[in-house]
Coordinates of C-alpha atoms in Angstrom, one line a residue:
X1117 CA 0.0 0.0 0.0
X1118 CA 1.4 3.4 -1.0
X1119 CA 0.3 6.5 0.9
X1120 CA 1.0 9.7 -1.0
X1121 CA 1.2 12.6 1.4
X1122 CA -0.8 14.9 -0.9
X1123 CA -3.7 12.4 -0.9
X1124 CA -4.0 12.9 2.9
X1125 CA -4.7 16.6 2.3
X1126 CA -7.2 15.8 -0.5
X1127 CA -9.0 13.3 1.8
X1128 CA -9.2 15.7 4.7
X1129 CA -10.3 18.5 2.3
X1130 CA -13.2 16.3 1.1
X1131 CA -14.3 15.5 4.7
X1132 CA -14.1 19.1 5.9
X1133 CA -15.9 20.4 2.8
X1134 CA -18.7 17.9 3.2
X1135 CA -19.3 18.7 6.8
X1136 CA -19.2 22.5 6.3
X1137 CA -21.7 22.3 3.4
X1138 CA -24.0 19.6 4.5
X1139 CA -24.1 20.2 8.3
X1140 CA -23.0 23.9 8.4
X1141 CA -20.1 23.0 10.8
X1142 CA -17.1 25.3 10.8
X1143 CA -16.0 25.2 14.5
X1144 CA -16.3 22.4 17.1
X1145 CA -16.0 23.3 20.8
X1146 CA -14.5 20.6 23.0
X1147 CA -14.9 21.5 26.7
X1148 CA -15.9 18.3 28.3
X1149 CA -13.0 15.8 27.5
X1150 CA -9.3 15.5 27.6
X1151 CA -8.1 12.0 28.2
X1152 CA -8.5 9.1 25.9
X1153 CA -7.4 5.5 25.7
X1154 CA -4.8 4.5 23.2
X1155 CA -2.5 1.6 22.3
X1156 CA 0.9 3.2 21.7
X1157 CA 3.3 2.5 18.8
X1158 CA 4.6 0.0 18.0
X1159 CA 2.3 -2.2 20.0
X1160 CA -0.8 -0.9 18.3
X1161 CA 0.0 -3.1 15.2
X1162 CA 1.5 -6.1 17.0
X1163 CA -0.6 -9.2 17.7
X1164 CA 1.9 -11.6 19.2
X1165 CA 1.1 -10.3 22.7
X1166 CA -1.7 -8.5 24.5
X1167 CA -1.5 -4.8 23.9
X1168 CA -1.1 -2.4 26.8
X1169 CA -3.4 0.6 27.0
X1170 CA -2.0 4.1 27.6
X1171 CA -3.7 7.4 28.2
X1172 CA -3.4 10.2 25.7
X1173 CA -4.4 13.9 26.2
X1174 CA -6.3 15.9 23.7
X1175 CA -5.2 19.1 25.4
X1176 CA -1.6 18.2 25.1
X1177 CA -2.1 17.1 21.5
X1178 CA -3.8 20.4 20.6
X1179 CA -1.0 22.4 22.4
X1180 CA 1.6 20.5 20.3
X1181 CA -0.2 21.3 17.1
X1182 CA -0.6 25.0 18.1
X1183 CA 3.2 25.0 18.3
X1184 CA 3.3 24.0 14.6
X1185 CA 0.8 26.7 13.7
X1186 CA 3.0 29.2 15.4
X1187 CA 6.0 28.3 13.3
X1188 CA 7.5 25.4 15.2
X1189 CA 9.2 22.7 13.3
X1190 CA 6.8 19.8 12.6
X1191 CA 7.7 16.3 13.8
X1192 CA 6.5 12.8 12.9
X1193 CA 4.5 12.8 16.2
X1194 CA 2.4 15.7 15.0
X1195 CA 0.7 13.4 12.5
X1196 CA -0.4 11.2 15.4
X1197 CA -1.5 14.2 17.4
X1198 CA -3.6 15.4 14.4
X1199 CA -5.0 11.9 14.0
X1200 CA -6.3 12.0 17.6
X1201 CA -7.9 15.5 17.1
X1202 CA -9.6 14.2 14.0
X1203 CA -11.0 11.3 15.9
X1204 CA -12.5 13.8 18.4
X1205 CA -14.0 15.7 15.6
X1206 CA -15.7 12.6 14.4
X1207 CA -17.0 11.8 17.9
X1208 CA -18.3 15.3 18.4
X1209 CA -20.2 15.4 15.0
X1210 CA -21.9 12.1 16.0
X1211 CA -22.7 13.1 19.5
X1212 CA -22.6 16.9 20.3
X1213 CA -21.5 17.9 23.7
X1214 CA -24.0 17.8 26.5
X1215 CA -21.5 19.5 28.8
X1216 CA -22.8 21.9 31.4
X1217 CA -19.4 23.7 31.4
X1218 CA -19.9 25.4 28.1
X1219 CA -18.5 28.9 28.2
X1220 CA -15.8 27.9 30.7
X1221 CA -12.3 28.6 29.4
X1222 CA -10.7 25.8 31.5
X1223 CA -9.8 23.0 29.1
X1224 CA -11.8 24.5 26.2
X1225 CA -10.6 23.9 22.7
X1226 CA -12.2 25.5 19.6
X1227 CA -11.4 23.4 16.6
X1228 CA -11.8 25.2 13.3
X1229 CA -12.1 22.6 10.6
X1230 CA -10.0 24.8 8.3
X1231 CA -7.2 24.7 10.9
X1232 CA -7.1 21.0 10.5
X1233 CA -6.4 21.4 6.8
X1234 CA -3.8 24.1 7.5
X1235 CA -2.0 21.8 10.0
X1236 CA -2.0 18.8 7.7
X1237 CA -0.7 21.0 4.8
X1238 CA 2.1 22.3 7.0
X1239 CA 3.1 18.8 8.1
X1240 CA 3.0 17.4 4.5
X1241 CA 5.0 20.4 3.1
X1242 CA 7.7 20.0 5.8
X1243 CA 8.2 16.3 4.9
X1244 CA 7.9 16.9 1.1
X1245 CA 10.7 19.5 1.4
X1246 CA 12.7 16.8 3.1
X1247 CA 12.1 14.6 0.0
X1248 CA 9.2 12.4 1.4
X1249 CA 6.3 12.4 -1.1
X1250 CA 5.0 8.9 -0.4
X1251 CA 5.3 6.1 2.1
X1252 CA 5.3 2.4 1.3
X1253 CA 3.4 0.5 3.9
X1254 CA 3.8 -3.2 3.2
X1255 CA 4.3 -4.6 6.7
X1256 CA 1.3 -3.2 8.5
X1257 CA -2.5 -3.8 8.2
X1258 CA -4.3 -4.8 11.4
X1259 CA -4.2 -2.6 14.4
X1260 CA -5.6 -2.3 17.9
X1261 CA -8.0 0.5 18.6
X1262 CA -10.5 1.6 21.3
X1263 CA -13.6 2.7 19.4
X1264 CA -15.9 5.5 20.4
X1265 CA -17.5 6.1 22.8
X1266 CA -15.3 3.8 24.9
X1267 CA -12.1 5.5 24.0
X1268 CA -12.9 8.5 26.2
X1269 CA -14.9 6.6 28.9
X1270 CA -12.8 6.2 32.1
X1271 CA -15.7 4.9 34.2
X1272 CA -15.2 1.3 32.9
X1273 CA -12.5 -0.8 31.3
X1274 CA -12.3 -0.2 27.6
X1275 CA -12.8 -3.0 25.1
X1276 CA -10.3 -3.3 22.3
X1277 CA -11.3 -3.7 18.6
X1278 CA -9.2 -4.5 15.5
X1279 CA -9.1 -2.2 12.6
X1280 CA -7.5 -2.6 9.1
X1281 CA -5.3 0.1 7.5
X1282 CA -5.8 -1.4 4.1
X1283 CA -9.6 -1.2 4.5
X1284 CA -9.2 2.4 5.9
X1285 CA -7.1 3.5 3.0
X1286 CA -9.4 1.9 0.5
X1287 CA -12.4 3.7 2.0
X1288 CA -10.6 7.0 1.9
X1289 CA -9.9 6.4 -1.8
X1290 CA -13.7 6.2 -2.2
X1291 CA -14.0 9.6 -0.6
X1292 CA -11.5 11.0 -3.1
X1293 CA -13.2 9.4 -6.1
X1294 CA -16.9 9.5 -5.3
X1295 CA -17.1 12.4 -2.8
X1296 CA -19.3 10.3 -0.5
X1297 CA -18.4 10.9 3.1
X1298 CA -19.3 9.4 6.5
X1299 CA -18.2 10.4 10.0
X1300 CA -16.3 7.1 10.2
X1301 CA -14.0 8.4 7.5
X1302 CA -12.6 10.9 10.1
X1303 CA -11.6 7.8 12.2
X1304 CA -10.1 6.1 9.2
X1305 CA -8.0 9.1 8.4
X1306 CA -6.9 9.3 12.1
X1307 CA -5.6 5.7 11.8
X1308 CA -3.8 6.4 8.6
X1309 CA -2.2 9.5 10.2
X1310 CA -0.9 7.3 13.0
X1311 CA 0.6 5.0 10.4
X1312 CA 2.3 7.9 8.7
X1313 CA 3.6 9.1 12.1
X1314 CA 5.1 5.8 13.0
X1315 CA 6.7 5.3 9.6
X1316 CA 8.2 8.8 9.5
X1317 CA 9.5 8.2 13.0
X1318 CA 11.5 5.2 11.8
X1319 CA 13.2 7.2 9.0

């Protein structure tokens, strides 16, 4: 499977455009969550042992991405951070916040969908300037994931599911060709961005 970095931008553009036009969504406010369950690299694609769950932080991910927007040098980890933020966008579109803390500035993030495009464009441009236009992924397919809504639920033990990068990438190609979008496509793109992050981190 070959992932062309420019195709990542096209896929996210299609997703954002669809949600802006169909649902009128330009900005999503996240003020009722921070922590999420995740299986870290490289364990997230290893199946010879039980995976260990870790805790990620949306606030830390978003702060790291703001550093890129402010001119900081992008890193491979920023693709994974953006993938986590994109998963939150998918969740929030499916289930709008019922938080009673709206208006509180503590822990509040306003995600402008256009900012996601700008961030991805900055990450891709940085790596294209370093000579990376595409990545060959021939040793990864299945991965561990905690699906919504369990991935942000800390009141119970999360259950792990198995995803497929090959299936995710094939479905994103459908988005590019047919312009048919679902909220699950945000999650698919999030998984592909994790893959890109891991592969770039090895180089």
